[in-house]
PDB file of C-alpha atoms in Angstrom:
ATOM      1  CA  MET G  29      -0.006   0.196  -0.122  1.00 52.00           C
ATOM      2  CA  SER G  30       1.181   3.818  -0.974  1.00 57.00           C
ATOM      3  CA  THR G  31       2.155   5.802   1.360  1.00 60.00           C
ATOM      4  CA  GLU G  32      -0.991   8.524   0.303  1.00 62.00           C
ATOM      5  CA  LEU G  33      -3.449   5.537   0.206  1.00 62.00           C
ATOM      6  CA  ALA G  34      -2.076   4.710   3.809  1.00 62.00           C
ATOM      7  CA  ALA G  35      -2.797   8.399   4.515  1.00 64.00           C
ATOM      8  CA  ILE G  36      -6.166   8.204   3.354  1.00 61.00           C
ATOM      9  CA  VAL G  37      -7.619   5.156   4.519  1.00 64.00           C
ATOM     10  CA  GLY G  38      -5.640   4.587   7.816  1.00 65.00           C
ATOM     11  CA  LYS G  39      -3.766   2.196   9.159  1.00 69.00           C
ATOM     12  CA  PRO G  40      -4.878  -1.911   8.144  1.00 71.00           C
ATOM     13  CA  TRP G  41      -6.442  -3.481  10.833  1.00 74.00           C
ATOM     14  CA  LYS G  42      -4.752  -6.069  13.371  1.00 77.00           C
ATOM     15  CA  LYS G  43      -6.440  -8.434  15.478  1.00 78.00           C
ATOM     16  CA  PRO G  44      -6.178  -8.016  18.615  1.00 78.00           C
ATOM     17  CA  PRO G  45      -4.434  -9.625  21.365  1.00 77.00           C
ATOM     18  CA  PHE G  46      -6.796 -12.083  23.307  1.00 78.00           C
ATOM     19  CA  VAL G  47      -5.102 -10.678  26.750  1.00 79.00           C
ATOM     20  CA  GLN G  48      -4.702  -7.132  26.286  1.00 81.00           C
ATOM     21  CA  ARG G  49      -2.331  -6.178  29.119  1.00 84.00           C
ATOM     22  CA  PRO G  50       1.183  -7.114  27.436  1.00 85.00           C
ATOM     23  CA  TRP G  51       2.620  -8.107  31.259  1.00 88.00           C
ATOM     24  CA  LEU G  52      -0.102 -10.354  32.236  1.00 89.00           C
ATOM     25  CA  ARG G  53       0.455 -11.663  28.914  1.00 89.00           C
ATOM     26  CA  TRP G  54       4.056 -12.642  29.276  1.00 91.00           C
ATOM     27  CA  ALA G  55       2.936 -14.016  32.627  1.00 93.00           C
ATOM     28  CA  LEU G  56       0.838 -16.409  31.515  1.00 93.00           C
ATOM     29  CA  MET G  57       3.094 -17.593  28.929  1.00 93.00           C
ATOM     30  CA  ILE G  58       5.511 -17.770  30.582  1.00 94.00           C
ATOM     31  CA  GLY G  59       3.616 -19.674  34.051  1.00 95.00           C
ATOM     32  CA  PHE G  60       2.274 -21.715  30.972  1.00 95.00           C
ATOM     33  CA  ALA G  61       5.414 -23.269  30.421  1.00 95.00           C
ATOM     34  CA  ALA G  62       7.039 -23.023  33.571  1.00 95.00           C
ATOM     35  CA  TYR G  63       4.315 -25.362  34.033  1.00 95.00           C
ATOM     36  CA  LEU G  64       5.155 -27.620  31.360  1.00 94.00           C
ATOM     37  CA  VAL G  65       8.469 -28.159  32.438  1.00 93.00           C
ATOM     38  CA  ALA G  66       7.218 -28.529  36.183  1.00 92.00           C
ATOM     39  CA  ALA G  67       4.863 -31.703  34.597  1.00 91.00           C
ATOM     40  CA  PHE G  68       7.540 -33.406  32.703  1.00 87.00           C
ATOM     41  CA  LEU G  69       9.650 -33.473  34.888  1.00 86.00           C
ATOM     42  CA  THR G  70       7.269 -35.137  37.878  1.00 89.00           C
ATOM     43  CA  ILE G  71       6.999 -38.376  35.016  1.00 84.00           C
ATOM     44  CA  ASP G  72       9.024 -41.317  36.186  1.00 82.00           C
ATOM     45  CA  VAL G  73      10.724 -42.496  32.970  1.00 80.00           C
ATOM     46  CA  ASN G  74      12.548 -45.608  33.377  1.00 82.00           C
ATOM     47  CA  TRP G  75      14.806 -45.428  30.260  1.00 81.00           C
ATOM     48  CA  SER G  76      16.021 -48.234  29.293  1.00 84.00           C
ATOM     49  CA  ARG G  77      12.367 -49.663  29.334  1.00 84.00           C
ATOM     50  CA  VAL G  78      11.750 -47.255  26.909  1.00 84.00           C
ATOM     51  CA  TYR G  79      14.735 -47.915  24.473  1.00 84.00           C
ATOM     52  CA  GLU G  80      13.398 -52.196  24.946  1.00 81.00           C
ATOM     53  CA  GLY G  81       9.917 -50.689  24.105  1.00 83.00           C
ATOM     54  CA  LEU G  82      10.997 -48.464  20.786  1.00 85.00           C
ATOM     55  CA  GLU G  83      12.204 -52.003  19.645  1.00 83.00           C
ATOM     56  CA  ARG G  84       9.658 -54.535  20.036  1.00 81.00           C
ATOM     57  CA  GLY G  85       7.553 -50.746  18.594  1.00 84.00           C
ATOM     58  CA  LYS G  86       9.797 -50.772  15.389  1.00 85.00           C
ATOM     59  CA  GLN G  87       8.598 -54.309  14.929  1.00 82.00           C
ATOM     60  CA  PHE G  88       5.376 -53.645  15.225  1.00 82.00           C
ATOM     61  CA  VAL G  89       5.025 -51.116  12.746  1.00 84.00           C
ATOM     62  CA  LEU G  90       7.408 -53.011  10.231  1.00 84.00           C
ATOM     63  CA  ALA G  91       4.883 -56.036  10.521  1.00 82.00           C
ATOM     64  CA  PHE G  92       2.104 -53.765   8.857  1.00 82.00           C
ATOM     65  CA  THR G  93       4.614 -54.014   5.523  1.00 83.00           C
ATOM     66  CA  SER G  94       3.814 -58.025   5.807  1.00 83.00           C
ATOM     67  CA  PRO G  95       0.337 -58.520   7.901  1.00 84.00           C
ATOM     68  CA  ASP G  96      -0.319 -62.583   8.402  1.00 83.00           C
ATOM     69  CA  PHE G  97      -4.076 -63.180   7.595  1.00 84.00           C
ATOM     70  CA  THR G  98      -3.689 -66.917   6.958  1.00 83.00           C
ATOM     71  CA  SER G  99      -1.595 -67.989  10.181  1.00 81.00           C
ATOM     72  CA  ARG G 100      -4.405 -67.869  12.400  1.00 81.00           C
ATOM     73  CA  SER G 101      -7.263 -67.090  10.099  1.00 82.00           C
ATOM     74  CA  GLY G 102      -9.916 -69.377  11.507  1.00 85.00           C
ATOM     75  CA  ASP G 103      -9.734 -67.200  15.192  1.00 84.00           C
ATOM     76  CA  ILE G 104      -9.857 -63.945  13.253  1.00 86.00           C
ATOM     77  CA  TRP G 105     -12.874 -65.372  11.098  1.00 87.00           C
ATOM     78  CA  ASP G 106     -14.681 -66.882  14.536  1.00 87.00           C
ATOM     79  CA  GLY G 107     -13.513 -63.471  16.653  1.00 85.00           C
ATOM     80  CA  MET G 108     -14.672 -60.720  13.499  1.00 86.00           C
ATOM     81  CA  LEU G 109     -17.900 -63.018  13.163  1.00 88.00           C
ATOM     82  CA  GLU G 110     -18.566 -62.741  17.489  1.00 87.00           C
ATOM     83  CA  SER G 111     -17.960 -58.977  17.123  1.00 87.00           C
ATOM     84  CA  VAL G 112     -20.084 -58.245  14.690  1.00 88.00           C
ATOM     85  CA  ILE G 113     -22.644 -60.630  16.190  1.00 89.00           C
ATOM     86  CA  MET G 114     -22.210 -58.642  19.380  1.00 88.00           C
ATOM     87  CA  THR G 115     -22.541 -55.161  18.020  1.00 88.00           C
ATOM     88  CA  VAL G 116     -25.350 -55.676  15.628  1.00 90.00           C
ATOM     89  CA  ALA G 117     -27.204 -57.722  19.011  1.00 92.00           C
ATOM     90  CA  ALA G 118     -26.015 -54.761  21.235  1.00 91.00           C
ATOM     91  CA  SER G 119     -26.567 -51.850  18.679  1.00 91.00           C
ATOM     92  CA  VAL G 120     -30.637 -53.120  18.456  1.00 92.00           C
ATOM     93  CA  VAL G 121     -31.778 -53.782  21.752  1.00 93.00           C
ATOM     94  CA  GLY G 122     -29.705 -50.267  22.880  1.00 92.00           C
ATOM     95  CA  ILE G 123     -31.707 -48.169  20.242  1.00 92.00           C
ATOM     96  CA  ALA G 124     -34.718 -50.023  20.800  1.00 93.00           C
ATOM     97  CA  ILE G 125     -34.711 -48.924  24.533  1.00 93.00           C
ATOM     98  CA  SER G 126     -32.966 -45.758  23.811  1.00 91.00           C
ATOM     99  CA  ILE G 127     -35.858 -44.269  22.049  1.00 90.00           C
ATOM    100  CA  PRO G 128     -38.507 -44.712  24.658  1.00 91.00           C
ATOM    101  CA  ILE G 129     -35.799 -43.354  27.197  1.00 92.00           C
ATOM    102  CA  ALA G 130     -35.147 -40.056  24.449  1.00 91.00           C
ATOM    103  CA  LEU G 131     -39.186 -39.780  24.538  1.00 89.00           C
ATOM    104  CA  GLY G 132     -38.970 -39.365  28.572  1.00 90.00           C
ATOM    105  CA  ALA G 133     -35.846 -37.161  28.995  1.00 90.00           C
ATOM    106  CA  ALA G 134     -37.099 -34.423  26.575  1.00 88.00           C
ATOM    107  CA  ARG G 135     -38.780 -32.139  28.568  1.00 85.00           C
ATOM    108  CA  ASN G 136     -41.530 -30.699  26.065  1.00 84.00           C
ATOM    109  CA  ILE G 137     -42.999 -33.581  25.840  1.00 83.00           C
ATOM    110  CA  ALA G 138     -42.305 -36.015  28.976  1.00 84.00           C
ATOM    111  CA  PRO G 139     -44.199 -34.599  32.552  1.00 87.00           C
ATOM    112  CA  LEU G 140     -41.488 -34.187  34.933  1.00 89.00           C
ATOM    113  CA  PRO G 141     -41.214 -37.020  37.215  1.00 91.00           C
ATOM    114  CA  ILE G 142     -41.021 -39.523  34.405  1.00 91.00           C
ATOM    115  CA  TYR G 143     -38.682 -36.559  32.795  1.00 91.00           C
ATOM    116  CA  LEU G 144     -36.351 -37.047  36.349  1.00 93.00           C
ATOM    117  CA  ILE G 145     -36.584 -40.648  35.581  1.00 93.00           C
ATOM    118  CA  CYS G 146     -35.463 -41.169  32.388  1.00 91.00           C
ATOM    119  CA  ARG G 147     -32.562 -38.444  33.286  1.00 91.00           C
ATOM    120  CA  SER G 148     -31.497 -40.776  35.926  1.00 92.00           C
ATOM    121  CA  ILE G 149     -30.699 -43.085  33.459  1.00 91.00           C
ATOM    122  CA  ILE G 150     -29.527 -41.887  30.974  1.00 90.00           C
ATOM    123  CA  ALA G 151     -26.478 -40.184  33.806  1.00 91.00           C
ATOM    124  CA  VAL G 152     -25.896 -43.589  35.249  1.00 90.00           C
ATOM    125  CA  SER G 153     -25.245 -45.313  31.498  1.00 88.00           C
ATOM    126  CA  ARG G 154     -22.847 -42.322  30.953  1.00 88.00           C
ATOM    127  CA  ALA G 155     -21.128 -42.293  34.058  1.00 87.00           C
ATOM    128  CA  LEU G 156     -20.148 -45.431  34.218  1.00 85.00           C
ATOM    129  CA  GLN G 157     -17.063 -45.963  31.569  1.00 84.00           C
ATOM    130  CA  GLU G 158     -17.289 -49.462  28.972  1.00 85.00           C
ATOM    131  CA  ILE G 159     -14.360 -50.924  30.699  1.00 86.00           C
ATOM    132  CA  ILE G 160     -15.467 -50.580  33.806  1.00 88.00           C
ATOM    133  CA  VAL G 161     -19.391 -51.852  33.347  1.00 88.00           C
ATOM    134  CA  ALA G 162     -17.277 -54.901  30.756  1.00 88.00           C
ATOM    135  CA  ILE G 163     -15.394 -55.284  33.645  1.00 88.00           C
ATOM    136  CA  LEU G 164     -18.171 -55.778  36.619  1.00 89.00           C
ATOM    137  CA  LEU G 165     -20.448 -58.121  34.202  1.00 89.00           C
ATOM    138  CA  VAL G 166     -17.534 -60.285  33.326  1.00 88.00           C
ATOM    139  CA  ALA G 167     -16.938 -61.070  37.111  1.00 88.00           C
ATOM    140  CA  ILE G 168     -20.704 -61.216  37.155  1.00 89.00           C
ATOM    141  CA  PHE G 169     -21.625 -62.939  33.903  1.00 86.00           C
ATOM    142  CA  GLY G 170     -17.744 -64.482  33.136  1.00 84.00           C
ATOM    143  CA  PHE G 171     -15.918 -64.678  29.843  1.00 84.00           C
ATOM    144  CA  GLY G 172     -17.449 -64.207  26.795  1.00 82.00           C
ATOM    145  CA  PRO G 173     -19.840 -62.297  24.616  1.00 85.00           C
ATOM    146  CA  LEU G 174     -22.523 -61.508  26.969  1.00 88.00           C
ATOM    147  CA  ALA G 175     -21.090 -59.659  28.209  1.00 88.00           C
ATOM    148  CA  GLY G 176     -20.096 -57.820  25.764  1.00 87.00           C
ATOM    149  CA  PHE G 177     -23.476 -57.659  24.684  1.00 90.00           C
ATOM    150  CA  LEU G 178     -24.795 -55.844  28.025  1.00 92.00           C
ATOM    151  CA  THR G 179     -21.959 -53.795  27.533  1.00 91.00           C
ATOM    152  CA  LEU G 180     -22.487 -52.161  24.423  1.00 91.00           C
ATOM    153  CA  SER G 181     -26.503 -52.353  24.786  1.00 92.00           C
ATOM    154  CA  PHE G 182     -26.301 -50.460  28.337  1.00 91.00           C
ATOM    155  CA  ALA G 183     -23.521 -47.927  26.543  1.00 91.00           C
ATOM    156  CA  THR G 184     -25.806 -47.704  23.839  1.00 91.00           C
ATOM    157  CA  ILE G 185     -28.465 -46.317  25.959  1.00 91.00           C
ATOM    158  CA  GLY G 186     -26.743 -43.425  27.512  1.00 89.00           C
ATOM    159  CA  PHE G 187     -25.644 -41.749  24.427  1.00 90.00           C
ATOM    160  CA  LEU G 188     -28.089 -42.107  22.079  1.00 91.00           C
ATOM    161  CA  SER G 189     -30.900 -41.227  24.458  1.00 91.00           C
ATOM    162  CA  LYS G 190     -29.161 -37.975  25.538  1.00 90.00           C
ATOM    163  CA  LEU G 191     -28.770 -36.738  22.053  1.00 91.00           C
ATOM    164  CA  LEU G 192     -32.617 -37.819  20.438  1.00 90.00           C
ATOM    165  CA  ALA G 193     -33.969 -35.964  23.969  1.00 90.00           C
ATOM    166  CA  GLU G 194     -32.218 -33.027  23.180  1.00 89.00           C
ATOM    167  CA  ASP G 195     -33.479 -33.513  19.763  1.00 88.00           C
ATOM    168  CA  ILE G 196     -36.841 -33.715  20.090  1.00 88.00           C
ATOM    169  CA  GLU G 197     -36.305 -30.785  22.730  1.00 87.00           C
ATOM    170  CA  SER G 198     -35.086 -28.482  19.844  1.00 85.00           C
ATOM    171  CA  MET G 199     -37.700 -29.805  17.279  1.00 83.00           C
ATOM    172  CA  ASP G 200     -40.087 -27.143  15.664  1.00 80.00           C
ATOM    173  CA  ARG G 201     -43.255 -26.363  18.018  1.00 79.00           C
ATOM    174  CA  VAL G 202     -45.437 -25.428  15.157  1.00 80.00           C
ATOM    175  CA  GLN G 203     -45.355 -28.995  13.852  1.00 77.00           C
ATOM    176  CA  ALA G 204     -46.105 -30.547  16.403  1.00 76.00           C
ATOM    177  CA  GLU G 205     -48.257 -28.208  18.186  1.00 79.00           C
ATOM    178  CA  ALA G 206     -50.611 -28.291  14.185  1.00 81.00           C
ATOM    179  CA  ILE G 207     -50.958 -32.316  14.967  1.00 77.00           C
ATOM    180  CA  LYS G 208     -51.897 -32.371  18.486  1.00 76.00           C
ATOM    181  CA  ALA G 209     -54.343 -29.288  17.783  1.00 79.00           C
ATOM    182  CA  SER G 210     -56.348 -31.940  15.223  1.00 79.00           C
ATOM    183  CA  GLY G 211     -57.531 -33.856  18.396  1.00 76.00           C
ATOM    184  CA  ALA G 212     -54.799 -36.439  17.819  1.00 78.00           C
ATOM    185  CA  LYS G 213     -54.108 -39.326  20.138  1.00 82.00           C
ATOM    186  CA  TRP G 214     -50.642 -39.053  22.412  1.00 80.00           C
ATOM    187  CA  SER G 215     -49.639 -41.677  20.234  1.00 82.00           C
ATOM    188  CA  GLN G 216     -50.614 -40.062  16.558  1.00 83.00           C
ATOM    189  CA  TRP G 217     -49.199 -36.716  17.958  1.00 83.00           C
ATOM    190  CA  ILE G 218     -45.795 -38.494  18.365  1.00 83.00           C
ATOM    191  CA  ASN G 219     -46.571 -40.556  15.057  1.00 83.00           C
ATOM    192  CA  TYR G 220     -46.938 -38.016  12.885  1.00 83.00           C
ATOM    193  CA  GLY G 221     -45.213 -34.665  14.772  1.00 81.00           C
ATOM    194  CA  VAL G 222     -42.064 -35.837  16.628  1.00 84.00           C
ATOM    195  CA  GLN G 223     -41.189 -38.734  14.781  1.00 83.00           C
ATOM    196  CA  PRO G 224     -40.457 -36.618  11.571  1.00 83.00           C
ATOM    197  CA  GLN G 225     -38.612 -34.196  12.436  1.00 84.00           C
ATOM    198  CA  VAL G 226     -36.067 -36.565  14.595  1.00 85.00           C
ATOM    199  CA  MET G 227     -36.141 -39.492  12.148  1.00 85.00           C
ATOM    200  CA  PRO G 228     -33.037 -38.765   9.779  1.00 83.00           C
ATOM    201  CA  ARG G 229     -30.695 -37.846  13.207  1.00 83.00           C
ATOM    202  CA  LEU G 230     -31.746 -40.834  15.050  1.00 86.00           C
ATOM    203  CA  ILE G 231     -30.966 -42.685  11.965  1.00 86.00           C
ATOM    204  CA  GLY G 232     -27.412 -40.883  11.571  1.00 83.00           C
ATOM    205  CA  LEU G 233     -26.830 -41.305  15.318  1.00 85.00           C
ATOM    206  CA  SER G 234     -27.955 -45.122  15.384  1.00 88.00           C
ATOM    207  CA  MET G 235     -25.146 -45.991  12.863  1.00 84.00           C
ATOM    208  CA  TYR G 236     -22.706 -44.004  14.283  1.00 84.00           C
ATOM    209  CA  ARG G 237     -23.448 -46.076  17.223  1.00 87.00           C
ATOM    210  CA  ILE G 238     -23.209 -48.999  15.262  1.00 87.00           C
ATOM    211  CA  ASP G 239     -19.763 -47.741  14.356  1.00 85.00           C
ATOM    212  CA  ILE G 240     -18.741 -47.351  18.050  1.00 87.00           C
ATOM    213  CA  ASN G 241     -19.913 -50.240  18.929  1.00 88.00           C
ATOM    214  CA  PHE G 242     -17.905 -51.966  16.569  1.00 86.00           C
ATOM    215  CA  ARG G 243     -15.078 -50.399  17.640  1.00 85.00           C
ATOM    216  CA  GLU G 244     -15.885 -50.759  21.324  1.00 85.00           C
ATOM    217  CA  SER G 245     -15.926 -54.666  20.816  1.00 83.00           C
ATOM    218  CA  ALA G 246     -12.068 -55.009  20.144  1.00 80.00           C
ATOM    219  CA  ILE G 247     -11.529 -52.969  23.245  1.00 82.00           C
ATOM    220  CA  LEU G 248     -13.701 -54.988  25.147  1.00 83.00           C
ATOM    221  CA  GLY G 249     -11.902 -58.559  23.862  1.00 80.00           C
ATOM    222  CA  LEU G 250      -9.210 -56.824  26.109  1.00 79.00           C
ATOM    223  CA  VAL G 251     -11.301 -57.546  29.531  1.00 81.00           C
ATOM    224  CA  GLY G 252     -12.168 -60.579  28.481  1.00 79.00           C
ATOM    225  CA  ALA G 253     -16.273 -59.766  27.179  1.00 78.00           C
ATOM    226  CA  GLY G 254     -15.388 -61.627  23.566  1.00 78.00           C
ATOM    227  CA  GLY G 255     -15.350 -60.662  20.436  1.00 81.00           C
ATOM    228  CA  ILE G 256     -12.117 -59.494  18.093  1.00 83.00           C
ATOM    229  CA  GLY G 257     -10.638 -58.501  20.924  1.00 83.00           C
ATOM    230  CA  ALA G 258      -9.980 -61.247  22.536  1.00 82.00           C
ATOM    231  CA  THR G 259      -7.922 -62.472  19.668  1.00 84.00           C
ATOM    232  CA  LEU G 260      -6.534 -58.963  19.211  1.00 85.00           C
ATOM    233  CA  ASN G 261      -5.271 -59.602  22.675  1.00 83.00           C
ATOM    234  CA  THR G 262      -3.952 -63.377  22.516  1.00 85.00           C
ATOM    235  CA  ALA G 263      -2.036 -62.286  19.364  1.00 85.00           C
ATOM    236  CA  PHE G 264      -0.232 -59.389  21.561  1.00 83.00           C
ATOM    237  CA  ASP G 265       0.539 -61.880  24.270  1.00 83.00           C
ATOM    238  CA  ARG G 266       2.269 -64.340  21.956  1.00 84.00           C
ATOM    239  CA  TYR G 267       4.101 -61.129  19.974  1.00 82.00           C
ATOM    240  CA  GLU G 268       2.860 -62.368  16.670  1.00 84.00           C
ATOM    241  CA  TYR G 269       2.805 -58.450  15.677  1.00 85.00           C
ATOM    242  CA  ASP G 270       1.723 -59.902  11.910  1.00 87.00           C
ATOM    243  CA  THR G 271      -0.758 -60.949  12.898  1.00 87.00           C
ATOM    244  CA  ALA G 272      -2.093 -58.325  15.258  1.00 87.00           C
ATOM    245  CA  ALA G 273      -1.632 -56.293  12.089  1.00 88.00           C
ATOM    246  CA  ALA G 274      -4.102 -58.193   9.921  1.00 89.00           C
ATOM    247  CA  ILE G 275      -6.923 -57.370  12.703  1.00 88.00           C
ATOM    248  CA  LEU G 276      -6.196 -53.917  13.079  1.00 88.00           C
ATOM    249  CA  LEU G 277      -6.875 -53.907   9.266  1.00 89.00           C
ATOM    250  CA  ILE G 278      -9.649 -55.757   8.821  1.00 89.00           C
ATOM    251  CA  ILE G 279     -11.237 -53.646  11.722  1.00 86.00           C
ATOM    252  CA  ILE G 280     -10.363 -50.169   9.916  1.00 88.00           C
ATOM    253  CA  GLY G 281     -11.401 -51.635   6.748  1.00 88.00           C
ATOM    254  CA  VAL G 282     -14.286 -52.918   8.606  1.00 85.00           C
ATOM    255  CA  VAL G 283     -14.958 -49.026  10.328  1.00 83.00           C
ATOM    256  CA  MET G 284     -14.455 -47.546   6.946  1.00 86.00           C
ATOM    257  CA  ALA G 285     -16.610 -49.367   5.243  1.00 87.00           C
ATOM    258  CA  LEU G 286     -19.603 -48.482   8.033  1.00 80.00           C
ATOM    259  CA  GLU G 287     -18.655 -44.721   7.277  1.00 79.00           C
ATOM    260  CA  TYR G 288     -18.790 -45.222   3.764  1.00 83.00           C
ATOM    261  CA  LEU G 289     -22.744 -47.061   3.948  1.00 82.00           C
ATOM    262  CA  SER G 290     -23.542 -44.627   6.860  1.00 76.00           C
ATOM    263  CA  GLY G 291     -23.368 -41.710   5.170  1.00 77.00           C
ATOM    264  CA  ILE G 292     -25.159 -42.833   1.715  1.00 80.00           C
ATOM    265  CA  ILE G 293     -28.142 -43.722   4.350  1.00 77.00           C
ATOM    266  CA  ARG G 294     -28.014 -40.521   6.148  1.00 71.00           C
ATOM    267  CA  GLU G 295     -28.242 -38.866   2.289  1.00 74.00           C
ATOM    268  CA  ARG G 296     -31.178 -41.161   1.314  1.00 73.00           C
ATOM    269  CA  VAL G 297     -33.316 -40.183   4.612  1.00 66.00           C
ATOM    270  CA  GLN G 298     -32.189 -36.666   4.276  1.00 61.00           C
TER     271      GLN G 298
END
C-alpha cells in the first residue's frame, strides 16, 4: 500500500491480542511453560524400558508391511463374526430401549417425574465407562460375548437417549402443536408430529453408534468380553505382531465400510 493511500484509509486492521495487557500476557505464557516443565519433571521415565519398547514398537510397525491373514485365519474369522453379532445385537437392543427413554427425557413432551427418571437412567449410563461396565459384567457372567453384548447395549442407551432427547427438545413446536390441535391421540402426535422431525437424526446417530460399538467390541475383548479383541489380545501376548497387524487392518476396513454406508444412508434419508 502506498504512503498516500495509507494516509487516506488509515492503518490496516489488526486482530487484537486475546490478553490486552502485555505484562499479563507474558506472565501467562511463562507460567504455562513453567507448568509444562514441572509436569514433565514429575514423570518417572525408565529409559531402559523406553529403549526396549522402541525396539518392539519398530517390530510392530514393520509388521504392517507383511500382515499375516492366513496363519490364524480361523481365529480371526471366529472373533470377527462374534464381534459383528455382538455389535448388531447390542445396537438393536440399545436403540430399541433408547427411543422410549429419549421421549421421557425430553422436557417439552414428558411430565416432570418421568423426565427425572429417564434423565437419571441416562446419567448412570453415561457415568460408567464401557471398560468398567465390562469388567463388572465379566465378573458376574464370566468370560464371553454375553458381557460384551450387555456392555454395548448399556452404553448405547446413554449415548443415543441423550442426543435424541436433545434433538426432540429443539424440534419445531409449531408442526407438533398443529398435529395436537387436530385432536390426535398421544401416540398419533408422537408418530406424526415428533417422529418425522427426529427420524433423520435418529438414523444418523444409530449408524454412528453401530460404528462405535464395533470399535468398542475390539476393546472389550481385552478384558474378556469376547469379540475380535480377545483374538487381538492373544496375538499381542504371543508377540505375533503380523497377526495383530492383520486384525487391526481388518478393523480399520470394517470401520471405513461402516462410515461409507452411514454416509449413503444419511444422504438418502435427508
